[in-house]
Short mmCIF file of C-alpha atoms in Angstrom, two decimals:
data_model
loop_
_atom_site.label_atom_id
_atom_site.label_comp_id
_atom_site.label_asym_id
_atom_site.label_seq_id
_atom_site.Cartn_x
_atom_site.Cartn_y
_atom_site.Cartn_z
CA MET A 279 -55.90 221.94 118.26
CA LYS A 280 -58.75 224.37 117.63
CA VAL A 281 -60.66 223.72 114.41
CA LEU A 282 -63.23 226.10 112.97
CA PHE A 283 -65.61 224.79 110.29
CA VAL A 284 -67.30 227.41 108.09
CA SER A 285 -70.44 226.29 106.34
CA PHE A 286 -72.63 227.38 103.45
CA PRO A 287 -76.12 228.38 104.70
CA HIS A 288 -77.87 225.24 103.48
CA HIS A 289 -78.13 222.10 105.56
CA THR A 290 -77.21 219.63 102.81
CA HIS A 291 -73.89 221.45 102.36
CA TYR A 292 -73.37 221.49 106.11
CA PHE A 293 -74.20 217.77 106.43
CA SER A 294 -71.11 216.90 104.36
CA MET A 295 -68.93 218.49 107.06
CA VAL A 296 -70.43 216.73 110.08
CA PRO A 297 -68.49 213.42 110.00
CA LEU A 298 -65.07 215.11 109.84
CA ALA A 299 -66.01 217.72 112.46
CA SER A 300 -67.24 214.94 114.75
CA ALA A 301 -64.09 212.90 114.20
CA LEU A 302 -61.88 215.83 115.17
CA ARG A 303 -64.01 216.51 118.25
CA THR A 304 -63.94 212.90 119.47
CA ALA A 305 -60.16 212.86 118.91
CA GLY A 306 -59.94 215.54 121.58
CA HIS A 307 -59.78 218.68 119.46
CA GLU A 308 -61.92 221.75 120.08
CA VAL A 309 -64.39 222.18 117.23
CA ARG A 310 -66.74 225.04 116.37
CA VAL A 311 -69.01 225.42 113.34
CA ALA A 312 -69.69 228.93 112.06
CA GLY A 313 -72.40 229.87 109.62
CA HIS A 314 -75.41 232.04 109.00
CA PRO A 315 -78.09 231.88 111.71
CA GLU A 316 -80.44 229.79 109.56
CA ILE A 317 -78.31 226.64 110.00
CA THR A 318 -77.73 226.99 113.74
CA ASP A 319 -80.36 224.40 114.61
CA GLN A 320 -78.86 221.88 112.17
CA ILE A 321 -75.40 222.41 113.67
CA THR A 322 -76.51 221.89 117.25
CA ALA A 323 -78.76 218.93 116.30
CA ALA A 324 -75.59 217.12 115.20
CA GLY A 325 -74.08 217.62 118.65
CA LEU A 326 -71.65 220.31 117.53
CA THR A 327 -71.19 223.84 118.85
CA ALA A 328 -72.56 226.59 116.61
CA VAL A 329 -71.20 230.09 116.08
CA PRO A 330 -73.93 232.10 114.33
CA VAL A 331 -72.43 234.97 112.36
CA GLY A 332 -73.97 237.70 110.25
CA THR A 333 -77.57 238.25 109.29
CA GLY A 334 -77.87 235.66 106.53
CA PRO A 335 -77.38 236.00 102.80
CA TRP A 336 -80.73 237.73 102.42
CA TYR A 337 -79.66 240.86 104.34
CA ALA A 338 -82.62 240.59 106.69
CA ASP A 339 -81.81 243.95 108.29
CA ASP A 340 -82.22 245.87 105.02
CA PRO A 341 -85.85 246.14 103.77
CA TRP A 342 -84.73 246.95 100.22
CA ALA A 343 -81.98 244.40 99.75
CA PRO A 344 -84.09 241.20 99.51
CA ASP A 345 -85.80 242.41 96.33
CA LEU A 346 -82.55 243.60 94.80
CA PHE A 347 -80.69 240.44 95.78
CA GLY A 348 -83.53 238.21 94.62
CA GLN A 349 -83.54 239.89 91.22
CA LEU A 350 -79.76 239.54 90.92
CA LEU A 351 -79.88 235.89 91.96
CA GLU A 352 -82.77 235.12 89.60
CA GLU A 353 -81.03 236.73 86.64
CA GLY A 354 -77.54 235.54 87.50
CA SER A 355 -78.28 231.99 88.55
CA GLY A 356 -79.51 231.14 85.08
CA LEU A 357 -76.10 231.89 83.63
CA VAL A 358 -74.25 230.04 86.39
CA GLN A 359 -76.63 227.09 86.54
CA GLY A 360 -76.74 226.69 82.76
CA PHE A 361 -73.00 227.03 82.17
CA ASP A 362 -71.32 224.08 80.44
CA PHE A 363 -69.31 222.89 83.42
CA THR A 364 -68.76 219.51 81.75
CA GLY A 365 -66.29 221.10 79.34
CA GLU A 366 -67.57 218.75 76.63
CA ASP A 367 -67.59 221.63 74.15
CA ARG A 368 -64.42 223.60 74.84
CA SER A 369 -65.32 226.06 72.07
CA ARG A 370 -67.86 227.46 74.54
CA TRP A 371 -65.13 228.02 77.14
CA THR A 372 -64.12 231.38 75.74
CA HIS A 373 -62.52 234.14 77.77
CA GLU A 374 -65.74 236.13 77.46
CA SER A 375 -67.96 233.33 78.76
CA LEU A 376 -65.60 232.43 81.61
CA LEU A 377 -65.28 236.09 82.63
CA ALA A 378 -69.07 236.34 82.69
CA LEU A 379 -69.23 233.21 84.83
CA GLU A 380 -66.74 234.60 87.35
CA SER A 381 -68.50 237.98 87.45
CA VAL A 382 -71.96 236.58 88.04
CA ALA A 383 -70.85 233.86 90.48
CA VAL A 384 -69.07 236.44 92.66
CA SER A 385 -71.96 238.88 92.82
CA ALA A 386 -74.90 236.47 92.88
CA LEU A 387 -73.46 233.71 95.06
CA TYR A 388 -70.05 234.04 96.68
CA ALA A 389 -70.28 237.62 97.95
CA SER A 390 -73.88 237.16 99.07
CA VAL A 391 -72.98 234.14 101.20
CA SER A 392 -69.73 235.62 102.52
CA ASN A 393 -71.27 239.06 102.98
CA ASP A 394 -69.90 241.88 105.10
CA ALA A 395 -71.98 241.09 108.18
CA MET A 396 -70.98 237.43 108.09
CA LEU A 397 -67.30 238.26 107.50
CA ASP A 398 -67.15 240.82 110.30
CA GLY A 399 -68.72 238.42 112.78
CA LEU A 400 -66.49 235.56 111.69
CA VAL A 401 -63.25 237.56 111.86
CA ASP A 402 -64.18 238.99 115.25
CA TYR A 403 -64.85 235.50 116.61
CA ALA A 404 -61.68 234.02 115.11
CA ARG A 405 -59.53 236.81 116.54
CA HIS A 406 -60.99 235.95 119.92
CA TRP A 407 -60.90 232.12 119.63
CA ARG A 408 -57.68 231.80 117.55
CA PRO A 409 -58.28 228.61 115.53
CA ASP A 410 -55.33 226.57 114.33
CA LEU A 411 -57.20 225.15 111.34
CA VAL A 412 -60.17 226.41 109.35
CA VAL A 413 -62.12 223.95 107.19
CA TRP A 414 -64.48 225.71 104.81
CA GLU A 415 -67.20 224.50 102.46
CA GLN A 416 -66.13 224.91 98.84
CA HIS A 417 -68.31 227.96 98.08
CA THR A 418 -67.90 229.73 101.42
CA PHE A 419 -64.79 231.84 100.88
CA ALA A 420 -65.24 233.55 104.24
CA GLY A 421 -63.36 230.57 105.65
CA ALA A 422 -60.27 231.36 103.60
CA VAL A 423 -60.53 235.05 104.50
CA VAL A 424 -60.68 234.43 108.23
CA ALA A 425 -57.86 231.87 108.12
CA ARG A 426 -55.51 234.35 106.44
CA ALA A 427 -56.66 237.13 108.75
CA VAL A 428 -55.66 235.19 111.89
CA GLY A 429 -52.79 233.10 110.50
CA ALA A 430 -54.57 229.74 110.64
CA ALA A 431 -54.06 226.85 108.26
CA HIS A 432 -57.07 226.26 106.04
CA ALA A 433 -58.54 223.48 103.95
CA ARG A 434 -61.39 223.50 101.46
CA LEU A 435 -63.92 220.69 101.86
CA LEU A 436 -65.10 219.49 98.45
CA HIS A 437 -68.40 217.61 98.30
CA GLY A 438 -68.79 217.41 94.53
CA MET A 439 -66.86 217.57 91.30
CA ASP A 440 -64.54 220.58 91.30
CA ILE A 441 -66.29 222.30 88.40
CA THR A 442 -65.75 225.92 89.41
CA VAL A 443 -62.02 225.66 90.06
CA ARG A 444 -61.56 223.76 86.79
CA ALA A 445 -63.37 226.56 84.94
CA ARG A 446 -61.34 229.14 86.84
CA GLN A 447 -58.04 227.49 85.89
CA GLU A 448 -58.98 227.80 82.23
CA PHE A 449 -60.06 231.42 82.81
CA LEU A 450 -56.69 232.24 84.39
CA ARG A 451 -54.87 230.56 81.50
CA LEU A 452 -56.75 232.72 79.00
CA ASN A 453 -56.25 235.80 81.20
CA ALA A 454 -52.49 235.28 81.11
CA ALA A 455 -52.52 235.56 77.31
CA LEU A 456 -54.10 239.03 77.34
CA PRO A 457 -52.04 242.20 76.88
CA PRO A 458 -50.53 243.47 80.15
CA GLY A 459 -52.91 245.56 82.20
CA THR A 460 -56.08 244.43 80.41
CA ALA A 461 -57.00 241.28 82.34
CA GLN A 462 -59.85 241.29 84.82
CA ASP A 463 -60.32 238.84 87.70
CA PRO A 464 -63.60 239.47 89.57
CA THR A 465 -62.91 236.81 92.20
CA ALA A 466 -59.43 238.13 93.02
CA GLU A 467 -60.65 241.73 93.01
CA TRP A 468 -63.50 240.96 95.41
CA LEU A 469 -61.39 238.90 97.81
CA GLY A 470 -58.58 241.44 97.62
CA ARG A 471 -60.99 244.16 98.73
CA VAL A 472 -62.23 241.92 101.52
CA MET A 473 -58.69 241.28 102.80
CA ASP A 474 -57.97 245.01 102.73
CA ARG A 475 -60.61 245.40 105.45
CA TYR A 476 -58.82 243.06 107.83
CA VAL A 477 -55.11 242.67 106.96
CA PRO A 478 -54.24 245.02 104.08
CA ALA A 479 -50.68 243.76 103.78
CA LEU A 480 -51.79 240.27 102.76
CA GLY A 481 -54.06 240.93 99.78
CA PHE A 482 -55.40 238.17 97.54
CA ALA A 483 -53.79 234.77 97.05
CA GLU A 484 -55.10 231.92 94.90
CA GLU A 485 -55.25 229.68 97.97
CA MET A 486 -58.32 231.70 98.96
CA VAL A 487 -60.13 229.91 96.12
CA THR A 488 -58.51 226.48 96.37
CA GLY A 489 -57.57 226.23 100.04
CA GLN A 490 -54.04 225.43 101.12
CA TRP A 491 -55.21 221.90 100.46
CA THR A 492 -58.49 220.20 99.60
CA VAL A 493 -60.33 217.52 101.56
CA ASP A 494 -62.37 215.61 98.97
CA ILE A 495 -65.25 213.32 100.00
CA THR A 496 -66.08 212.20 96.43
CA PRO A 497 -64.95 208.85 94.95
CA PRO A 498 -61.40 209.04 93.51
CA GLY A 499 -62.61 207.98 90.07
CA SER A 500 -64.95 210.96 89.78
CA ARG A 501 -62.40 213.65 90.64
CA PHE A 502 -60.82 216.07 88.19
CA ASP A 503 -57.02 216.10 88.22
CA LEU A 504 -56.38 219.81 88.72
CA GLY A 505 -52.90 219.57 90.21
CA LEU A 506 -54.02 220.71 93.67
CA PRO A 507 -52.86 219.27 97.01
CA THR A 508 -55.71 216.93 97.92
CA VAL A 509 -56.49 214.36 100.59
CA GLY A 510 -59.37 211.99 100.06
CA VAL A 511 -61.69 210.84 102.80
CA ARG A 512 -64.47 208.30 102.84
CA TYR A 513 -67.96 209.70 102.49
CA VAL A 514 -69.97 209.05 105.66
CA PRO A 515 -73.68 209.86 105.42
CA HIS A 516 -75.31 212.29 107.80
CA ASN A 517 -79.06 212.61 107.22
CA GLY A 518 -79.83 214.98 110.06
CA ALA A 519 -82.51 214.09 112.58
CA SER A 520 -83.80 210.73 111.32
CA VAL A 521 -86.09 207.89 112.38
CA VAL A 522 -86.21 204.47 110.72
CA PRO A 523 -89.88 203.74 109.87
CA ASP A 524 -91.50 200.42 110.72
CA TRP A 525 -91.83 199.27 107.11
CA LEU A 526 -88.07 199.61 106.59
CA ARG A 527 -87.23 197.27 109.48
CA ALA A 528 -88.28 194.15 107.58
CA PRO A 529 -86.74 192.68 104.40
CA ALA A 530 -88.20 193.99 101.16
CA GLU A 531 -90.68 191.63 99.53
CA ARG A 532 -89.39 192.53 96.05
CA ARG A 533 -86.92 194.82 94.36
CA ARG A 534 -87.05 198.45 95.40
CA VAL A 535 -86.47 201.59 93.37
CA CYS A 536 -86.10 204.90 95.20
CA LEU A 537 -87.48 207.98 93.45
CA THR A 538 -86.39 211.20 95.14
CA LEU A 539 -85.75 214.82 94.28
CA GLY A 540 -84.12 215.75 97.56
CA VAL A 541 -85.35 218.28 100.08
CA SER A 542 -87.03 220.51 97.49
CA GLY A 543 -88.96 217.72 95.76
CA GLU A 544 -88.88 219.75 92.56
CA LEU A 545 -87.07 219.86 89.24
CA ASP A 546 -86.86 222.69 86.72
CA THR A 547 -88.95 220.73 84.24
CA SER A 548 -92.55 220.26 83.19
CA PHE A 549 -92.24 216.55 84.02
CA SER A 550 -94.12 215.67 87.21
CA PHE A 551 -93.93 213.04 89.92
CA ALA A 552 -97.37 211.82 88.83
CA GLU A 553 -96.04 211.07 85.34
CA GLY A 554 -93.04 209.31 86.82
CA LEU A 555 -95.11 207.06 89.06
CA ASP A 556 -97.54 206.26 86.24
CA ALA A 557 -94.63 205.35 83.95
CA LEU A 558 -93.33 202.87 86.53
CA ALA A 559 -96.71 201.41 87.48
CA ASP A 560 -96.16 198.13 85.61
CA VAL A 561 -92.52 197.66 86.63
CA ASP A 562 -92.00 194.63 88.87
CA ALA A 563 -90.58 196.61 91.77
CA GLU A 564 -91.70 198.62 94.78
CA ILE A 565 -91.28 202.31 93.98
CA VAL A 566 -90.47 204.28 97.12
CA ALA A 567 -91.06 207.96 96.36
CA THR A 568 -90.04 210.68 98.81
CA LEU A 569 -92.68 213.35 98.36
CA GLY A 570 -93.25 216.54 100.28
CA GLY A 571 -96.70 217.99 100.77
CA ALA A 572 -96.78 220.20 97.65
CA ALA A 573 -95.65 217.43 95.31
CA ARG A 574 -98.02 214.91 96.86
CA GLU A 575 -100.97 217.23 96.34
CA THR A 576 -100.45 217.02 92.57
CA LEU A 577 -101.18 213.27 92.57
CA THR A 578 -104.68 212.15 91.62
CA ALA A 579 -103.95 208.43 91.94
CA VAL A 580 -101.14 206.29 93.36
CA PRO A 581 -100.08 203.12 91.51
CA GLY A 582 -100.29 199.89 93.47
CA ASN A 583 -96.52 199.36 93.42
CA ALA A 584 -95.73 202.81 94.85
CA ARG A 585 -95.04 203.73 98.47
CA LEU A 586 -95.17 207.45 99.23
CA VAL A 587 -93.13 208.81 102.14
CA ASP A 588 -92.40 212.33 103.35
CA PHE A 589 -88.85 211.57 104.41
CA VAL A 590 -86.78 208.50 105.10
CA PRO A 591 -83.04 208.42 105.90
CA LEU A 592 -81.33 207.43 102.66
CA ASN A 593 -78.56 205.66 104.54
CA ASP A 594 -81.21 203.15 105.69
CA LEU A 595 -83.33 203.07 102.54
CA LEU A 596 -80.75 202.82 99.76
CA PRO A 597 -79.06 199.58 100.95
CA THR A 598 -82.44 197.90 100.33
CA CYS A 599 -82.76 199.32 96.80
CA ALA A 600 -81.77 197.95 93.41
CA ALA A 601 -81.77 201.42 91.83
CA VAL A 602 -82.34 205.08 92.66
CA VAL A 603 -83.66 207.91 90.49
CA HIS A 604 -82.68 211.37 91.70
CA HIS A 605 -81.74 214.98 90.92
CA GLY A 606 -78.00 214.76 91.54
CA GLY A 607 -77.94 216.16 95.06
CA ILE A 608 -74.88 215.93 97.30
CA GLY A 609 -76.18 213.37 99.77
CA THR A 610 -78.28 211.26 97.41
CA ARG A 611 -75.55 210.62 94.88
CA SER A 612 -72.87 210.02 97.51
CA THR A 613 -75.02 207.69 99.63
CA ALA A 614 -75.96 205.65 96.54
CA GLU A 615 -72.26 205.35 95.64
CA LEU A 616 -71.36 204.28 99.17
CA HIS A 617 -73.92 201.47 99.10
CA GLY A 618 -73.21 200.39 95.52
CA VAL A 619 -76.65 201.28 94.18
CA PRO A 620 -76.99 201.95 90.42
CA GLN A 621 -78.49 205.35 89.80
CA ILE A 622 -80.32 207.46 87.25
CA LEU A 623 -79.53 211.15 87.51
CA LEU A 624 -81.92 213.82 86.23
CA PRO A 625 -79.47 216.73 85.92
CA TYR A 626 -80.84 220.24 85.72
CA GLY A 627 -77.71 222.41 85.82
CA TRP A 628 -74.87 223.63 88.04
CA ASP A 629 -72.71 220.56 88.85
CA THR A 630 -75.42 217.95 88.30
CA VAL A 631 -74.71 217.52 84.58
CA ALA A 632 -71.02 216.87 85.19
CA LYS A 633 -71.92 214.38 87.94
CA ALA A 634 -74.38 212.56 85.72
CA ARG A 635 -71.96 212.35 82.79
CA ARG A 636 -69.23 210.90 85.02
CA VAL A 637 -71.63 208.35 86.53
CA GLU A 638 -72.57 207.26 83.02
CA GLU A 639 -68.93 207.16 81.89
CA LEU A 640 -68.00 204.91 84.81
CA GLY A 641 -70.89 202.58 84.04
CA TYR A 642 -72.84 202.63 87.29
CA GLY A 643 -75.74 204.77 86.14
CA LEU A 644 -77.51 206.75 83.46
CA CYS A 645 -77.95 210.43 82.68
CA LEU A 646 -81.46 211.66 81.77
CA PRO A 647 -81.36 215.49 81.56
CA ALA A 648 -84.40 216.96 83.30
CA HIS A 649 -85.42 219.08 80.31
CA GLU A 650 -85.49 215.97 78.09
CA LEU A 651 -87.28 213.71 80.57
CA THR A 652 -90.26 211.69 79.35
CA ALA A 653 -92.35 208.95 80.90
CA ASP A 654 -91.18 206.40 78.35
CA GLY A 655 -87.55 207.43 78.79
CA LEU A 656 -87.71 207.10 82.56
CA ARG A 657 -89.37 203.69 82.39
CA ALA A 658 -86.83 202.39 79.87
CA ALA A 659 -83.91 203.64 81.99
CA VAL A 660 -85.23 202.03 85.19
CA LEU A 661 -85.78 198.71 83.43
CA ARG A 662 -82.29 198.88 81.98
CA LEU A 663 -80.73 199.37 85.42
CA LEU A 664 -82.78 196.54 86.89
CA GLU A 665 -82.13 194.06 84.08
CA ASP A 666 -78.50 194.74 83.11
CA PRO A 667 -76.12 193.41 85.81
CA SER A 668 -73.21 195.51 84.53
CA PHE A 669 -74.59 198.56 86.33
CA ALA A 670 -74.60 196.79 89.69
CA GLY A 671 -71.12 195.47 88.98
CA ALA A 672 -69.75 198.94 88.24
CA ALA A 673 -71.54 200.35 91.30
CA ALA A 674 -69.89 197.68 93.45
CA GLU A 675 -66.48 198.75 92.11
CA VAL A 676 -67.16 202.36 93.08
CA ARG A 677 -68.28 201.22 96.53
CA ALA A 678 -65.00 199.33 96.97
CA GLU A 679 -63.09 202.43 95.88
CA ILE A 680 -64.91 204.50 98.51
CA LEU A 681 -64.33 201.95 101.28
CA ALA A 682 -60.61 201.99 100.49
CA GLU A 683 -60.46 205.70 101.35
CA PRO A 684 -59.41 206.73 104.89
CA THR A 685 -62.29 207.28 107.29
CA PRO A 686 -62.75 210.70 108.92
CA ASN A 687 -61.12 209.21 112.05
CA ASP A 688 -58.15 208.04 109.96
CA LEU A 689 -57.76 211.53 108.51
CA VAL A 690 -57.41 213.30 111.86
CA PRO A 691 -53.65 212.68 112.35
CA VAL A 692 -53.03 213.67 108.72
CA LEU A 693 -54.79 216.98 109.28
CA GLU A 694 -52.82 217.50 112.49
CA ARG A 695 -49.51 217.16 110.63
CA MET A 696 -50.64 219.28 107.68
CA THR A 697 -51.85 222.02 109.99
CA VAL A 698 -48.49 222.22 111.75
CA ALA A 699 -46.63 222.35 108.42
CA ALA A 700 -48.95 225.00 106.98
CA ARG A 701 -48.78 227.23 110.04
CA GLN A 702 -44.98 227.07 110.09
CA THR A 703 -44.90 228.16 106.45
CA THR A 704 -47.46 230.91 107.05
CA GLU A 705 -45.57 232.29 110.03
CA ALA A 706 -42.34 232.32 108.02
CA ALA A 707 -43.87 234.13 105.04
CA PRO A 708 -47.18 235.73 106.04
CA SER A 709 -47.59 237.74 102.85
CA THR A 710 -47.33 234.84 100.41
CA ALA A 711 -49.73 232.09 99.37
CA THR A 712 -48.77 228.66 100.61
CA THR A 713 -49.49 225.10 99.66
CA VAL A 714 -48.93 222.06 101.77
CA PRO A 715 -47.35 218.81 100.57
CA LEU A 716 -49.38 215.69 101.25
CA VAL A 717 -48.24 213.82 104.34
#
C-alpha cells in the first residue's frame, strides 16, 4: 500500500504524524510525507522520505504577497485565536460570529497553507505516485483535495480537541435554518473552487473537512463526540533530533517542576519568565525551565532552585517531574498525559483554552489563562499540584486510558482494511462523499 502523509508547515504539527508514518513504513508499506519546503529537513531527520511541494505559505516568489498576507494573518488571527471554541457561552455562537470565523479561517489560514502552488505540486505528484491512502494533518485540506483528485482513501489526523469541526457543525445547523438561497459557506465555496481546477465533476463534499474517517491521538476522555467515524491511537512522543543531557541521567534529588512555553518560549501576556521563576524561588522543588536565547536575556538573576536549559526532550524530562507548567502545545500536553504528570496550562487562545478547561474538568490539572496570570497565582497553583494527591491520581487514570489505546503498529491492519473499504466505495460512486464504518 502507498501512503501519502500531508503535513502543516510547522514541525510540531508534523511531529504528531511521525509515529504512524513510521509504523506503516516498518510494516512494509511505501510512505511519503509531503509538505512545504520549510519542513523538509524535519521530515528527513525522522528517517522518512520528503516530497517538498509549493513555495511555502508566505508566497516567497511574490515580493508583494508577504506584506499583504502578513497583514491579513495579523488582523484575522485575532478573531480566530480569540474565538470562544469552548462553547461555554453558546449565546456567542451566533450565525454571524460562526460565519465570520469560517471566512477568516479560510482566508488567513487554510487557503494560505493549502495554496495554489502547494496544491498543484501535490496533485502532480499524487497523479504520478498514485497513493492508496492519504493521511492529512487536521488543518491541511490539501490532503483531502489530492485524495479526491486521484481516488485515494483519506483520513484526517487529529492532534488536539476537534474545536473547528465542532464549531462548523453548529454553523451548518444554523445555515440550514436560513431561507433557501441565502446561506453562505466559505469553506465549501473555497474547496469547491479548488476541486474545479482538478476534477470538476466531483465538487465539494463535507469529507474534505472531516476526512472519510479521523485518526485521533488525544485521550478518549478529552474528545468531543461529534458523530464522526473515528479510530483512536496511542500518542507516541517524537521530539525531533534530541540528546539526553548528563544531568538527566541520574535520579532527581528532589521534586521537579518543568516550566516551558514550547518552541517559541513566549506567551501573549505581559507576564515574564523572570516573574515566574521568582514566584517559585521558595518552592521546595527543582524548577527546570526551557528557555531560548531571547527569553533568557530578560533574566537578571536566577533563583537557586532553578535550572535553565535551552532544550531537553520532554519524553525524557517529564517522567522525572511532579508537575509541568506550559502553554498548551500539542507535544507538551500530550507527553505530560502519557506520563501521568499533573499540569498547569496557561491558555492564550485557539484550542488551548478548550484543552485547559478539559484538563481541569478531568481533575489532572489547572487552567490559568495567560492574560490573568500573576506571580502569586502561579505559585499557588504549583503548590496545589504538588501537595494535593488527587491531581496525580487523575493524571494516572488518563495515562492508563492512553496506554489502553492501540499503538501505531496495532493500527496498521485497521487502516489497511479501512483503505480497501473506502476505495471500493469511492470507485463505485466517485461523485459522492463517503464515510467508512469502523472495522
